[in-house]
mmCIF file of C-alpha atoms and ligand atoms in Angstrom:
data_model
loop_
_atom_site.group_PDB
_atom_site.id
_atom_site.type_symbol
_atom_site.label_atom_id
_atom_site.label_comp_id
_atom_site.label_asym_id
_atom_site.label_seq_id
_atom_site.Cartn_x
_atom_site.Cartn_y
_atom_site.Cartn_z
ATOM 1 C CA MET V 147 0.000 0.000 0.000
ATOM 2 C CA LYS V 148 1.372 3.417 -0.927
ATOM 3 C CA LEU V 149 1.243 5.710 2.107
ATOM 4 C CA ASP V 150 1.263 8.879 0.016
ATOM 5 C CA PHE V 151 -1.852 7.868 -1.945
ATOM 6 C CA HIS V 152 -4.607 10.367 -1.222
ATOM 7 C CA PRO V 153 -8.099 8.984 -1.760
ATOM 8 C CA ALA V 154 -10.845 11.419 -2.763
ATOM 9 C CA GLY V 155 -12.948 12.872 0.055
ATOM 10 C CA ARG V 156 -12.483 12.334 3.780
ATOM 11 C CA HIS V 157 -11.752 9.092 5.526
ATOM 12 C CA PHE V 158 -14.789 8.239 7.701
ATOM 13 C CA LEU V 159 -13.286 7.708 11.138
ATOM 14 C CA GLN V 160 -16.405 6.330 12.816
ATOM 15 C CA ILE V 161 -14.688 4.466 15.634
ATOM 16 C CA PRO V 162 -15.594 5.528 19.180
ATOM 17 C CA GLY V 163 -12.394 7.473 19.484
ATOM 18 C CA PRO V 164 -10.042 8.790 18.431
ATOM 19 C CA SER V 165 -12.778 10.822 16.777
ATOM 20 C CA PRO V 166 -12.278 13.130 13.761
ATOM 21 C CA VAL V 167 -10.393 16.337 14.603
ATOM 22 C CA PRO V 168 -12.104 19.451 13.172
ATOM 23 C CA ASP V 169 -10.007 21.609 10.812
ATOM 24 C CA ARG V 170 -10.169 24.571 13.221
ATOM 25 C CA ILE V 171 -8.490 22.472 15.894
ATOM 26 C CA LEU V 172 -5.883 21.102 13.487
ATOM 27 C CA ARG V 173 -5.046 24.655 12.434
ATOM 28 C CA ALA V 174 -4.804 25.829 16.047
ATOM 29 C CA MET V 175 -2.358 23.006 16.760
ATOM 30 C CA SER V 176 -0.130 24.148 13.929
ATOM 31 C CA TYR V 177 0.794 27.409 15.729
ATOM 32 C CA PRO V 178 4.500 27.569 16.560
ATOM 33 C CA THR V 179 5.561 25.782 19.718
ATOM 34 C CA ILE V 180 6.466 28.390 22.344
ATOM 35 C CA ASP V 181 8.627 28.494 25.464
ATOM 36 C CA HIS V 182 6.704 26.555 28.095
ATOM 37 C CA ARG V 183 8.278 28.741 30.788
ATOM 38 C CA GLY V 184 7.634 32.021 28.938
ATOM 39 C CA PRO V 185 4.900 34.627 29.609
ATOM 40 C CA GLU V 186 2.564 33.645 26.750
ATOM 41 C CA PHE V 187 2.448 30.053 27.874
ATOM 42 C CA GLY V 188 1.116 30.970 31.322
ATOM 43 C CA GLU V 189 -1.862 32.644 29.683
ATOM 44 C CA LEU V 190 -2.616 29.550 27.603
ATOM 45 C CA GLY V 191 -2.183 27.313 30.662
ATOM 46 C CA LEU V 192 -4.572 29.358 32.802
ATOM 47 C CA LYS V 193 -7.149 29.471 30.012
ATOM 48 C CA VAL V 194 -7.262 25.707 29.454
ATOM 49 C CA LEU V 195 -7.080 24.858 33.162
ATOM 50 C CA SER V 196 -10.089 27.038 33.902
ATOM 51 C CA GLY V 197 -12.045 26.127 30.726
ATOM 52 C CA ILE V 198 -11.719 22.380 31.260
ATOM 53 C CA LYS V 199 -13.366 22.717 34.694
ATOM 54 C CA LYS V 200 -16.571 23.794 32.946
ATOM 55 C CA ILE V 201 -16.550 20.578 30.916
ATOM 56 C CA PHE V 202 -16.118 18.408 34.037
ATOM 57 C CA LYS V 203 -18.611 20.657 35.883
ATOM 58 C CA THR V 204 -16.226 21.192 38.765
ATOM 59 C CA ASP V 205 -14.747 24.087 40.746
ATOM 60 C CA GLN V 206 -11.912 21.847 41.972
ATOM 61 C CA PRO V 207 -8.529 21.234 40.296
ATOM 62 C CA VAL V 208 -8.271 19.350 37.009
ATOM 63 C CA ILE V 209 -4.840 17.890 36.250
ATOM 64 C CA ILE V 210 -3.806 17.718 32.587
ATOM 65 C CA TYR V 211 -1.194 15.064 31.758
ATOM 66 C CA PRO V 212 0.735 14.708 28.493
ATOM 67 C CA ALA V 213 -0.346 11.054 28.304
ATOM 68 C CA SER V 214 -3.068 8.820 26.910
ATOM 69 C CA GLY V 215 -6.057 7.870 29.069
ATOM 70 C CA THR V 216 -4.233 4.853 30.481
ATOM 71 C CA GLY V 217 -1.769 7.205 32.171
ATOM 72 C CA ALA V 218 -4.586 9.123 33.833
ATOM 73 C CA TRP V 219 -6.082 5.791 35.012
ATOM 74 C CA GLU V 220 -2.788 5.013 36.723
ATOM 75 C CA ALA V 221 -2.571 8.538 38.169
ATOM 76 C CA ALA V 222 -6.037 8.161 39.735
ATOM 77 C CA LEU V 223 -5.036 4.928 41.466
ATOM 78 C CA CYS V 224 -1.479 5.738 42.533
ATOM 79 C CA ASN V 225 -2.366 9.143 43.981
ATOM 80 C CA THR V 226 -5.149 7.838 46.218
ATOM 81 C CA LEU V 227 -4.296 4.245 47.207
ATOM 82 C CA SER V 228 -1.649 2.084 48.862
ATOM 83 C CA ALA V 229 -0.447 -1.442 48.071
ATOM 84 C CA GLY V 230 -2.836 -4.019 49.539
ATOM 85 C CA ASP V 231 -5.843 -1.639 49.529
ATOM 86 C CA LYS V 232 -9.133 -3.260 48.563
ATOM 87 C CA VAL V 233 -11.209 -1.593 45.857
ATOM 88 C CA LEU V 234 -14.583 -2.438 44.349
ATOM 89 C CA MET V 235 -14.774 -2.446 40.542
ATOM 90 C CA PHE V 236 -17.668 -3.336 38.251
ATOM 91 C CA GLU V 237 -17.356 -5.453 35.112
ATOM 92 C CA THR V 238 -19.133 -3.542 32.364
ATOM 93 C CA GLY V 239 -16.766 -4.474 29.529
ATOM 94 C CA HIS V 240 -13.239 -4.485 28.186
ATOM 95 C CA PHE V 241 -12.118 -1.162 29.661
ATOM 96 C CA ALA V 242 -13.418 -1.952 33.152
ATOM 97 C CA THR V 243 -11.465 -5.217 32.847
ATOM 98 C CA LEU V 244 -8.264 -3.431 31.794
ATOM 99 C CA TRP V 245 -8.539 -0.946 34.674
ATOM 100 C CA LYS V 246 -8.912 -3.870 37.078
ATOM 101 C CA LYS V 247 -5.796 -5.526 35.592
ATOM 102 C CA MET V 248 -3.896 -2.297 36.084
ATOM 103 C CA ALA V 249 -5.020 -2.127 39.729
ATOM 104 C CA GLU V 250 -3.752 -5.676 40.253
ATOM 105 C CA SER V 251 -0.408 -4.886 38.659
ATOM 106 C CA LEU V 252 -0.005 -1.913 41.020
ATOM 107 C CA GLY V 253 -0.521 -4.146 44.061
ATOM 108 C CA ILE V 254 -4.106 -3.052 44.771
ATOM 109 C CA GLU V 255 -6.673 -5.786 45.501
ATOM 110 C CA PRO V 256 -9.736 -5.262 43.306
ATOM 111 C CA GLU V 257 -12.982 -7.154 43.774
ATOM 112 C CA PHE V 258 -14.916 -7.404 40.502
ATOM 113 C CA LEU V 259 -18.710 -7.226 40.735
ATOM 114 C CA GLY V 260 -20.965 -7.868 37.763
ATOM 115 C CA ARG V 261 -23.049 -10.393 35.870
ATOM 116 C CA PRO V 262 -21.361 -13.523 34.517
ATOM 117 C CA GLY V 263 -20.375 -14.005 30.856
ATOM 118 C CA ILE V 264 -21.411 -11.769 28.033
ATOM 119 C CA GLU V 265 -24.569 -10.626 29.868
ATOM 120 C CA GLY V 266 -22.394 -8.455 32.121
ATOM 121 C CA TRP V 267 -21.139 -6.684 29.037
ATOM 122 C CA ARG V 268 -24.696 -5.740 28.009
ATOM 123 C CA HIS V 269 -25.666 -3.800 31.141
ATOM 124 C CA GLY V 270 -24.444 -0.872 33.187
ATOM 125 C CA VAL V 271 -23.203 -0.720 36.746
ATOM 126 C CA ASP V 272 -25.726 -2.103 39.241
ATOM 127 C CA ALA V 273 -25.625 0.469 42.052
ATOM 128 C CA GLY V 274 -27.735 -1.836 44.257
ATOM 129 C CA LYS V 275 -24.982 -4.472 44.194
ATOM 130 C CA ILE V 276 -22.405 -1.855 45.158
ATOM 131 C CA GLU V 277 -24.551 -0.691 48.071
ATOM 132 C CA GLU V 278 -25.079 -4.257 49.268
ATOM 133 C CA ARG V 279 -21.328 -5.029 49.128
ATOM 134 C CA LEU V 280 -20.389 -1.808 50.922
ATOM 135 C CA ARG V 281 -22.969 -2.444 53.662
ATOM 136 C CA SER V 282 -21.300 -5.793 54.345
ATOM 137 C CA ASP V 283 -17.895 -4.080 54.679
ATOM 138 C CA SER V 284 -18.426 -2.801 58.216
ATOM 139 C CA ALA V 285 -14.657 -2.589 58.806
ATOM 140 C CA HIS V 286 -14.366 -0.177 55.843
ATOM 141 C CA ALA V 287 -11.599 -2.225 54.251
ATOM 142 C CA ILE V 288 -12.740 -1.101 50.791
ATOM 143 C CA LYS V 289 -10.947 2.145 50.007
ATOM 144 C CA ALA V 290 -12.470 3.031 46.639
ATOM 145 C CA VAL V 291 -15.243 2.209 44.192
ATOM 146 C CA CYS V 292 -14.032 2.412 40.557
ATOM 147 C CA VAL V 293 -16.510 2.465 37.675
ATOM 148 C CA VAL V 294 -16.504 3.252 33.966
ATOM 149 C CA HIS V 295 -19.084 5.886 33.019
ATOM 150 C CA ASN V 296 -19.195 5.195 29.276
ATOM 151 C CA GLU V 297 -17.974 1.670 28.461
ATOM 152 C CA THR V 298 -16.497 2.214 25.005
ATOM 153 C CA SER V 299 -16.277 -1.505 24.294
ATOM 154 C CA THR V 300 -20.030 -2.030 24.540
ATOM 155 C CA GLY V 301 -21.944 1.258 24.233
ATOM 156 C CA VAL V 302 -23.309 1.266 27.781
ATOM 157 C CA THR V 303 -23.390 4.440 29.926
ATOM 158 C CA SER V 304 -23.714 3.872 33.660
ATOM 159 C CA ASP V 305 -25.600 6.042 36.142
ATOM 160 C CA ILE V 306 -22.856 7.658 38.235
ATOM 161 C CA ALA V 307 -25.266 9.638 40.428
ATOM 162 C CA ALA V 308 -26.831 6.297 41.441
ATOM 163 C CA VAL V 309 -23.404 4.934 42.416
ATOM 164 C CA ARG V 310 -22.833 8.021 44.605
ATOM 165 C CA ARG V 311 -26.236 7.494 46.242
ATOM 166 C CA ALA V 312 -25.371 3.825 46.854
ATOM 167 C CA ILE V 313 -22.110 4.724 48.621
ATOM 168 C CA ASP V 314 -23.890 7.333 50.743
ATOM 169 C CA ALA V 315 -26.802 5.013 51.543
ATOM 170 C CA ALA V 316 -24.312 2.419 52.818
ATOM 171 C CA GLY V 317 -22.689 5.130 54.956
ATOM 172 C CA HIS V 318 -19.334 4.043 53.520
ATOM 173 C CA PRO V 319 -16.273 6.332 53.275
ATOM 174 C CA ALA V 320 -14.853 4.770 50.058
ATOM 175 C CA LEU V 321 -13.639 7.161 47.394
ATOM 176 C CA LEU V 322 -15.510 7.224 44.073
ATOM 177 C CA LEU V 323 -13.218 6.967 41.028
ATOM 178 C CA VAL V 324 -14.832 7.261 37.600
ATOM 179 C CA ASP V 325 -13.478 6.707 34.080
ATOM 180 C CA THR V 326 -15.291 8.956 31.613
ATOM 181 C CA ILE V 327 -12.565 8.780 28.990
ATOM 182 C CA SER V 328 -15.140 8.339 26.239
ATOM 183 C CA GLY V 329 -18.084 10.057 27.935
ATOM 184 C CA LEU V 330 -16.738 13.540 28.622
ATOM 185 C CA ALA V 331 -18.162 16.310 26.417
ATOM 186 C CA SER V 332 -20.562 13.851 24.758
ATOM 187 C CA ALA V 333 -22.648 12.526 27.669
ATOM 188 C CA ASP V 334 -23.814 14.637 30.603
ATOM 189 C CA TYR V 335 -21.210 14.507 33.362
ATOM 190 C CA ARG V 336 -21.138 16.340 36.731
ATOM 191 C CA HIS V 337 -17.990 15.808 38.782
ATOM 192 C CA ASP V 338 -19.003 18.021 41.729
ATOM 193 C CA GLU V 339 -22.743 17.378 41.829
ATOM 194 C CA TRP V 340 -22.251 13.595 41.678
ATOM 195 C CA GLY V 341 -19.630 13.694 44.410
ATOM 196 C CA VAL V 342 -16.928 12.021 42.322
ATOM 197 C CA ASP V 343 -13.466 12.001 43.929
ATOM 198 C CA VAL V 344 -11.367 11.366 40.827
ATOM 199 C CA THR V 345 -12.672 11.600 37.274
ATOM 200 C CA VAL V 346 -10.397 10.234 34.564
ATOM 201 C CA SER V 347 -10.738 11.392 30.961
ATOM 202 C CA GLY V 348 -8.865 11.763 27.693
ATOM 203 C CA SER V 349 -8.550 14.102 24.733
ATOM 204 C CA GLN V 350 -9.361 11.901 21.762
ATOM 205 C CA LYS V 351 -13.108 11.374 22.133
ATOM 206 C CA GLY V 352 -15.735 14.047 22.880
ATOM 207 C CA LEU V 353 -13.107 16.785 23.086
ATOM 208 C CA MET V 354 -12.325 16.180 19.373
ATOM 209 C CA LEU V 355 -8.544 16.323 19.898
ATOM 210 C CA PRO V 356 -5.893 13.837 18.840
ATOM 211 C CA PRO V 357 -4.784 11.341 21.491
ATOM 212 C CA GLY V 358 -2.076 12.636 23.822
ATOM 213 C CA ILE V 359 -3.519 14.471 26.794
ATOM 214 C CA SER V 360 -5.583 13.104 29.643
ATOM 215 C CA PHE V 361 -7.144 14.352 32.835
ATOM 216 C CA ASN V 362 -7.761 13.778 36.533
ATOM 217 C CA ALA V 363 -10.522 15.971 37.983
ATOM 218 C CA ILE V 364 -10.131 15.652 41.739
ATOM 219 C CA SER V 365 -11.987 16.410 44.970
ATOM 220 C CA THR V 366 -10.805 17.759 48.305
ATOM 221 C CA LYS V 367 -11.321 14.271 49.734
ATOM 222 C CA ALA V 368 -9.097 12.798 46.988
ATOM 223 C CA ILE V 369 -6.381 15.366 47.733
ATOM 224 C CA ALA V 370 -6.578 14.438 51.424
ATOM 225 C CA ALA V 371 -6.279 10.740 50.485
ATOM 226 C CA SER V 372 -3.207 11.517 48.366
ATOM 227 C CA GLN V 373 -1.426 12.740 51.478
ATOM 228 C CA THR V 374 -1.521 9.284 53.053
ATOM 229 C CA ALA V 375 -1.565 7.098 49.907
ATOM 230 C CA ARG V 376 1.666 5.159 49.607
ATOM 231 C CA LEU V 377 1.764 3.753 46.069
ATOM 232 C CA PRO V 378 4.967 4.963 44.392
ATOM 233 C CA ARG V 379 4.454 7.930 42.084
ATOM 234 C CA SER V 380 6.570 10.714 40.714
ATOM 235 C CA PHE V 381 5.480 11.844 37.229
ATOM 236 C CA TRP V 382 1.813 11.326 38.174
ATOM 237 C CA ALA V 383 1.985 13.033 41.603
ATOM 238 C CA TRP V 384 -0.694 15.717 41.867
ATOM 239 C CA ASP V 385 0.843 18.066 44.481
ATOM 240 C CA GLU V 386 3.649 19.635 42.451
ATOM 241 C CA ILE V 387 1.451 19.916 39.366
ATOM 242 C CA ILE V 388 -1.340 21.649 41.309
ATOM 243 C CA GLU V 389 1.196 24.102 42.729
ATOM 244 C CA MET V 390 2.701 25.000 39.343
ATOM 245 C CA ASN V 391 -0.735 25.090 37.653
ATOM 246 C CA LYS V 392 -1.696 28.031 39.892
ATOM 247 C CA SER V 393 0.290 30.274 37.537
ATOM 248 C CA GLY V 394 -0.515 28.276 34.370
ATOM 249 C CA TYR V 395 2.673 26.192 34.225
ATOM 250 C CA TRP V 396 3.704 22.550 34.676
ATOM 251 C CA PRO V 397 6.710 21.013 36.476
ATOM 252 C CA TYR V 398 7.778 19.352 33.176
ATOM 253 C CA THR V 399 7.380 20.102 29.468
ATOM 254 C CA PRO V 400 3.648 20.050 28.724
ATOM 255 C CA ASN V 401 2.100 19.111 25.397
ATOM 256 C CA THR V 402 2.022 22.704 24.088
ATOM 257 C CA ASN V 403 0.446 22.117 20.694
ATOM 258 C CA LEU V 404 -2.260 19.843 22.066
ATOM 259 C CA LEU V 405 -3.035 22.575 24.591
ATOM 260 C CA TYR V 406 -3.543 25.016 21.682
ATOM 261 C CA GLY V 407 -5.956 22.433 20.335
ATOM 262 C CA LEU V 408 -7.667 22.089 23.715
ATOM 263 C CA SER V 409 -8.097 25.845 23.917
ATOM 264 C CA LYS V 410 -9.876 25.819 20.533
ATOM 265 C CA ALA V 411 -11.949 22.743 21.446
ATOM 266 C CA LEU V 412 -13.157 24.478 24.614
ATOM 267 C CA ASP V 413 -14.206 27.537 22.563
ATOM 268 C CA MET V 414 -16.125 25.284 20.185
ATOM 269 C CA ILE V 415 -17.839 23.124 22.818
ATOM 270 C CA LEU V 416 -18.697 25.946 25.213
ATOM 271 C CA GLY V 417 -19.730 28.087 22.218
ATOM 272 C CA GLU V 418 -22.217 25.424 21.086
ATOM 273 C CA GLY V 419 -23.286 24.986 24.714
ATOM 274 C CA LEU V 420 -22.845 21.740 26.632
ATOM 275 C CA ASP V 421 -26.570 21.032 26.682
ATOM 276 C CA ASN V 422 -26.756 21.451 22.900
ATOM 277 C CA VAL V 423 -23.734 19.170 22.495
ATOM 278 C CA PHE V 424 -25.412 16.496 24.639
ATOM 279 C CA ALA V 425 -28.727 16.871 22.774
ATOM 280 C CA ARG V 426 -26.939 16.456 19.418
ATOM 281 C CA HIS V 427 -25.203 13.287 20.626
ATOM 282 C CA HIS V 428 -28.488 11.968 21.979
ATOM 283 C CA ARG V 429 -30.287 12.613 18.675
ATOM 284 C CA LEU V 430 -27.562 10.962 16.571
ATOM 285 C CA ALA V 431 -27.420 7.959 18.903
ATOM 286 C CA GLN V 432 -31.192 7.591 18.675
ATOM 287 C CA ALA V 433 -31.082 7.765 14.867
ATOM 288 C CA CYS V 434 -28.337 5.135 14.812
ATOM 289 C CA ARG V 435 -30.314 2.765 17.038
ATOM 290 C CA ILE V 436 -33.413 3.249 14.874
ATOM 291 C CA ALA V 437 -31.329 2.144 11.870
ATOM 292 C CA VAL V 438 -29.911 -0.901 13.674
ATOM 293 C CA ASN V 439 -33.397 -1.919 14.805
ATOM 294 C CA ALA V 440 -34.690 -1.589 11.228
ATOM 295 C CA TRP V 441 -31.850 -3.866 10.040
ATOM 296 C CA GLY V 442 -33.059 -6.372 12.627
ATOM 297 C CA LEU V 443 -29.644 -6.693 14.303
ATOM 298 C CA PRO V 444 -29.304 -6.755 18.115
ATOM 299 C CA ILE V 445 -27.812 -3.753 19.918
ATOM 300 C CA GLN V 446 -25.072 -4.799 22.342
ATOM 301 C CA CYS V 447 -26.516 -2.710 25.190
ATOM 302 C CA ALA V 448 -29.518 -4.679 26.447
ATOM 303 C CA ASP V 449 -30.923 -1.911 28.655
ATOM 304 C CA PRO V 450 -32.459 1.093 26.843
ATOM 305 C CA ALA V 451 -32.121 3.178 30.033
ATOM 306 C CA VAL V 452 -28.323 3.152 29.618
ATOM 307 C CA TYR V 453 -27.860 3.363 25.836
ATOM 308 C CA SER V 454 -24.703 5.335 25.110
ATOM 309 C CA PRO V 455 -24.925 8.661 23.265
ATOM 310 C CA VAL V 456 -21.312 8.089 22.115
ATOM 311 C CA LEU V 457 -21.436 4.806 20.216
ATOM 312 C CA THR V 458 -23.707 1.940 19.268
ATOM 313 C CA GLY V 459 -22.516 -1.666 19.483
ATOM 314 C CA VAL V 460 -24.050 -3.820 16.731
ATOM 315 C CA MET V 461 -24.040 -7.599 17.150
ATOM 316 C CA THR V 462 -23.714 -9.666 13.983
ATOM 317 C CA PRO V 463 -25.769 -12.836 13.419
ATOM 318 C CA ASP V 464 -24.250 -16.192 14.455
ATOM 319 C CA GLY V 465 -21.697 -17.312 11.889
ATOM 320 C CA VAL V 466 -20.982 -13.779 10.627
ATOM 321 C CA ASP V 467 -17.546 -12.462 11.591
ATOM 322 C CA ALA V 468 -18.060 -8.801 12.503
ATOM 323 C CA ASP V 469 -14.443 -8.058 11.591
ATOM 324 C CA GLN V 470 -15.094 -9.361 8.083
ATOM 325 C CA VAL V 471 -18.007 -6.886 7.784
ATOM 326 C CA ARG V 472 -15.698 -4.088 9.003
ATOM 327 C CA LYS V 473 -13.084 -5.138 6.445
ATOM 328 C CA VAL V 474 -15.571 -4.974 3.553
ATOM 329 C CA ILE V 475 -16.729 -1.525 4.693
ATOM 330 C CA TYR V 476 -13.181 -0.233 5.098
ATOM 331 C CA GLU V 477 -11.945 -1.538 1.771
ATOM 332 C CA ARG V 478 -14.969 -0.454 -0.232
ATOM 333 C CA PHE V 479 -15.961 2.817 1.459
ATOM 334 C CA ASP V 480 -12.848 4.084 3.298
ATOM 335 C CA MET V 481 -14.706 4.000 6.614
ATOM 336 C CA SER V 482 -13.314 2.690 9.915
ATOM 337 C CA LEU V 483 -15.690 1.154 12.458
ATOM 338 C CA GLY V 484 -14.737 -0.035 15.944
ATOM 339 C CA THR V 485 -13.793 -3.686 16.330
ATOM 340 C CA GLY V 486 -15.284 -5.983 18.980
ATOM 341 C CA LEU V 487 -12.960 -6.057 21.992
ATOM 342 C CA GLY V 488 -12.162 -8.859 24.438
ATOM 343 C CA LYS V 489 -15.124 -11.205 24.867
ATOM 344 C CA MET V 490 -16.923 -9.562 21.938
ATOM 345 C CA LYS V 491 -14.142 -10.028 19.341
ATOM 346 C CA GLY V 492 -15.680 -10.944 15.983
ATOM 347 C CA ARG V 493 -19.215 -10.799 17.390
ATOM 348 C CA MET V 494 -19.918 -7.091 17.150
ATOM 349 C CA PHE V 495 -18.782 -3.857 15.556
ATOM 350 C CA ARG V 496 -19.069 -0.383 17.038
ATOM 351 C CA ILE V 497 -20.386 2.727 15.291
ATOM 352 C CA GLY V 498 -18.980 5.931 16.793
ATOM 353 C CA HIS V 499 -21.251 9.003 16.652
ATOM 354 C CA LEU V 500 -19.328 11.359 18.873
ATOM 355 C CA GLY V 501 -17.512 14.649 18.723
ATOM 356 C CA ASP V 502 -17.478 16.438 15.374
ATOM 357 C CA CYS V 503 -20.470 14.515 14.009
ATOM 358 C CA ASN V 504 -23.690 15.882 12.502
ATOM 359 C CA ASP V 505 -26.868 14.497 10.936
ATOM 360 C CA LEU V 506 -25.336 13.993 7.500
ATOM 361 C CA THR V 507 -22.107 12.480 8.863
ATOM 362 C CA LEU V 508 -24.280 9.914 10.601
ATOM 363 C CA MET V 509 -26.460 9.298 7.528
ATOM 364 C CA ALA V 510 -23.370 8.644 5.390
ATOM 365 C CA THR V 511 -22.004 6.353 8.085
ATOM 366 C CA LEU V 512 -25.241 4.378 8.190
ATOM 367 C CA ALA V 513 -25.289 4.167 4.392
ATOM 368 C CA GLY V 514 -21.765 2.699 4.442
ATOM 369 C CA CYS V 515 -22.792 0.209 7.122
ATOM 370 C CA GLU V 516 -25.970 -0.853 5.339
ATOM 371 C CA MET V 517 -24.256 -1.374 1.994
ATOM 372 C CA GLY V 518 -21.301 -3.122 3.635
ATOM 373 C CA LEU V 519 -23.513 -5.465 5.669
ATOM 374 C CA GLN V 520 -25.350 -6.486 2.498
ATOM 375 C CA MET V 521 -22.073 -6.955 0.600
ATOM 376 C CA ALA V 522 -20.838 -9.164 3.442
ATOM 377 C CA GLY V 523 -23.922 -11.340 2.998
ATOM 378 C CA VAL V 524 -25.836 -10.270 6.113
ATOM 379 C CA LYS V 525 -29.584 -10.549 5.624
ATOM 380 C CA LEU V 526 -31.289 -7.372 6.820
ATOM 381 C CA ASN V 527 -34.970 -7.037 7.752
ATOM 382 C CA GLY V 528 -35.281 -3.591 6.206
ATOM 383 C CA SER V 529 -33.571 -0.309 5.433
ATOM 384 C CA GLY V 530 -31.963 1.344 8.425
ATOM 385 C CA ILE V 531 -31.104 4.354 6.294
ATOM 386 C CA ALA V 532 -34.735 5.011 5.427
ATOM 387 C CA ALA V 533 -35.788 4.635 9.072
ATOM 388 C CA ALA V 534 -33.027 6.957 10.309
ATOM 389 C CA MET V 535 -33.864 9.502 7.602
ATOM 390 C CA ASP V 536 -37.501 9.531 8.700
ATOM 391 C CA PHE V 537 -36.417 10.174 12.282
ATOM 392 C CA ILE V 538 -33.798 12.832 11.514
ATOM 393 C CA GLY V 539 -36.160 14.528 9.074
ATOM 394 C CA SER V 540 -38.795 14.774 11.809
ATOM 395 C CA GLN V 541 -36.433 16.661 14.153
ATOM 396 C CA ASP V 542 -36.681 20.429 13.835
ATOM 397 C CA VAL V 543 -33.186 21.359 15.031
ATOM 398 C CA PRO V 544 -31.343 24.159 13.216
ATOM 399 C CA PHE V 545 -27.591 23.399 13.032
ATOM 400 C CA ARG V 546 -26.761 27.029 13.798
ATOM 401 C CA ARG V 547 -27.781 28.498 17.140
HETATM 402 N N1 PLP T 620 -11.084 3.731 29.297
HETATM 403 C C1 PLP T 620 -11.969 3.865 28.297
HETATM 404 C C2 PLP T 620 -13.427 3.875 28.630
HETATM 405 C C3 PLP T 620 -11.527 3.979 26.979
HETATM 406 O O1 PLP T 620 -12.413 4.117 25.999
HETATM 407 C C4 PLP T 620 -10.135 3.948 26.717
HETATM 408 C C5 PLP T 620 -9.644 4.045 25.326
HETATM 409 O O2 PLP T 620 -10.377 3.959 24.378
HETATM 410 C C6 PLP T 620 -9.258 3.824 27.784
HETATM 411 C C7 PLP T 620 -9.762 3.722 29.064
HETATM 412 C C8 PLP T 620 -7.769 3.807 27.563
HETATM 413 O O3 PLP T 620 -7.366 5.066 27.112
HETATM 414 P P1 PLP T 620 -6.110 5.269 26.148
HETATM 415 O O4 PLP T 620 -6.257 4.297 25.026
HETATM 416 O O5 PLP T 620 -6.220 6.707 25.732
HETATM 417 O O6 PLP T 620 -4.893 5.013 26.955
#
């Protein structure tokens, strides 16, 4: 394959992140790299550090790391916990499983709640189970509850407010750690109101940036925990970063050009209005599910109350390799769809409808899927495109506000 070949039109990057980066953001990132200890940088630093708080809905510090989401996962754990600490995690899918593996490798002792087999990967966090387990922990050995808000491997969004209520109802002091790497700026999220102690997120999903920066939004209780937590940390340690961030700087070389991009992304998202951004994601997700239902294919998320506004997981019929369908669609239409991960490998594909996505982006995506499914020999009940068009056409939402 020739790498310099330029196909006509845009590649359709419809995976659930990295999501397409708007031209305005790409241009902003092409500004010259400046001295990260100079006067202009401090202004940029202060702007992004205060703007990002609005996205997390918090008045407390948000740490920005020059790292992928996995780094921010590790930062959340190593700043708040000590080796041998027990934590409660919930198996919602591949990413919850990876976070648990990371906890184990750091010497933490996670307990994994959830339903057995694939069923567990079709539902969200069961706050009732968390409450029950915490009530039985009268010695308060469990130090944290860790959950994934938007499980990118399945298309399930869990109710974080319900998890907070469960912890409070059990009268348990455990910290609440939440991964919203793929939920932030696409699905409603409220760090302060939901009483989250550490929220982990990343740049390459709803924020419409390339991969490369990630976040820890933290609470006063999490900062207090960091003072006694004993897991080794240096690069990830919050205290020095928080101190330097007060004047808009970092203790090391930050990711300057991605911060230019973040500054532009914040202007775009806050300019559109978070509620409008969420409503757009909700509408596109609904249109996508209407199409999948019209095709007669099962949606991976089995509980409509927790359908994700970020992506839709589509299960292929028995005997149809979902990766083969993805391959046909990629080779014929230059469109990338998300692969099935972990337990769902080959059994589903994922349609991303997040970030810089509008009605017509989604319609083209669905057209590519419908044609590709038919080319791959999948028998469909009806036209998903027609059904989605009917729905989108019935929505009176001007694109400009
Ligand atoms: N958690 C979730 C929910 C994710 O979607 C991802 C990546 O897609 C990660 C964690 C890992 O983040 P990264 O790949 O940026 O390290």
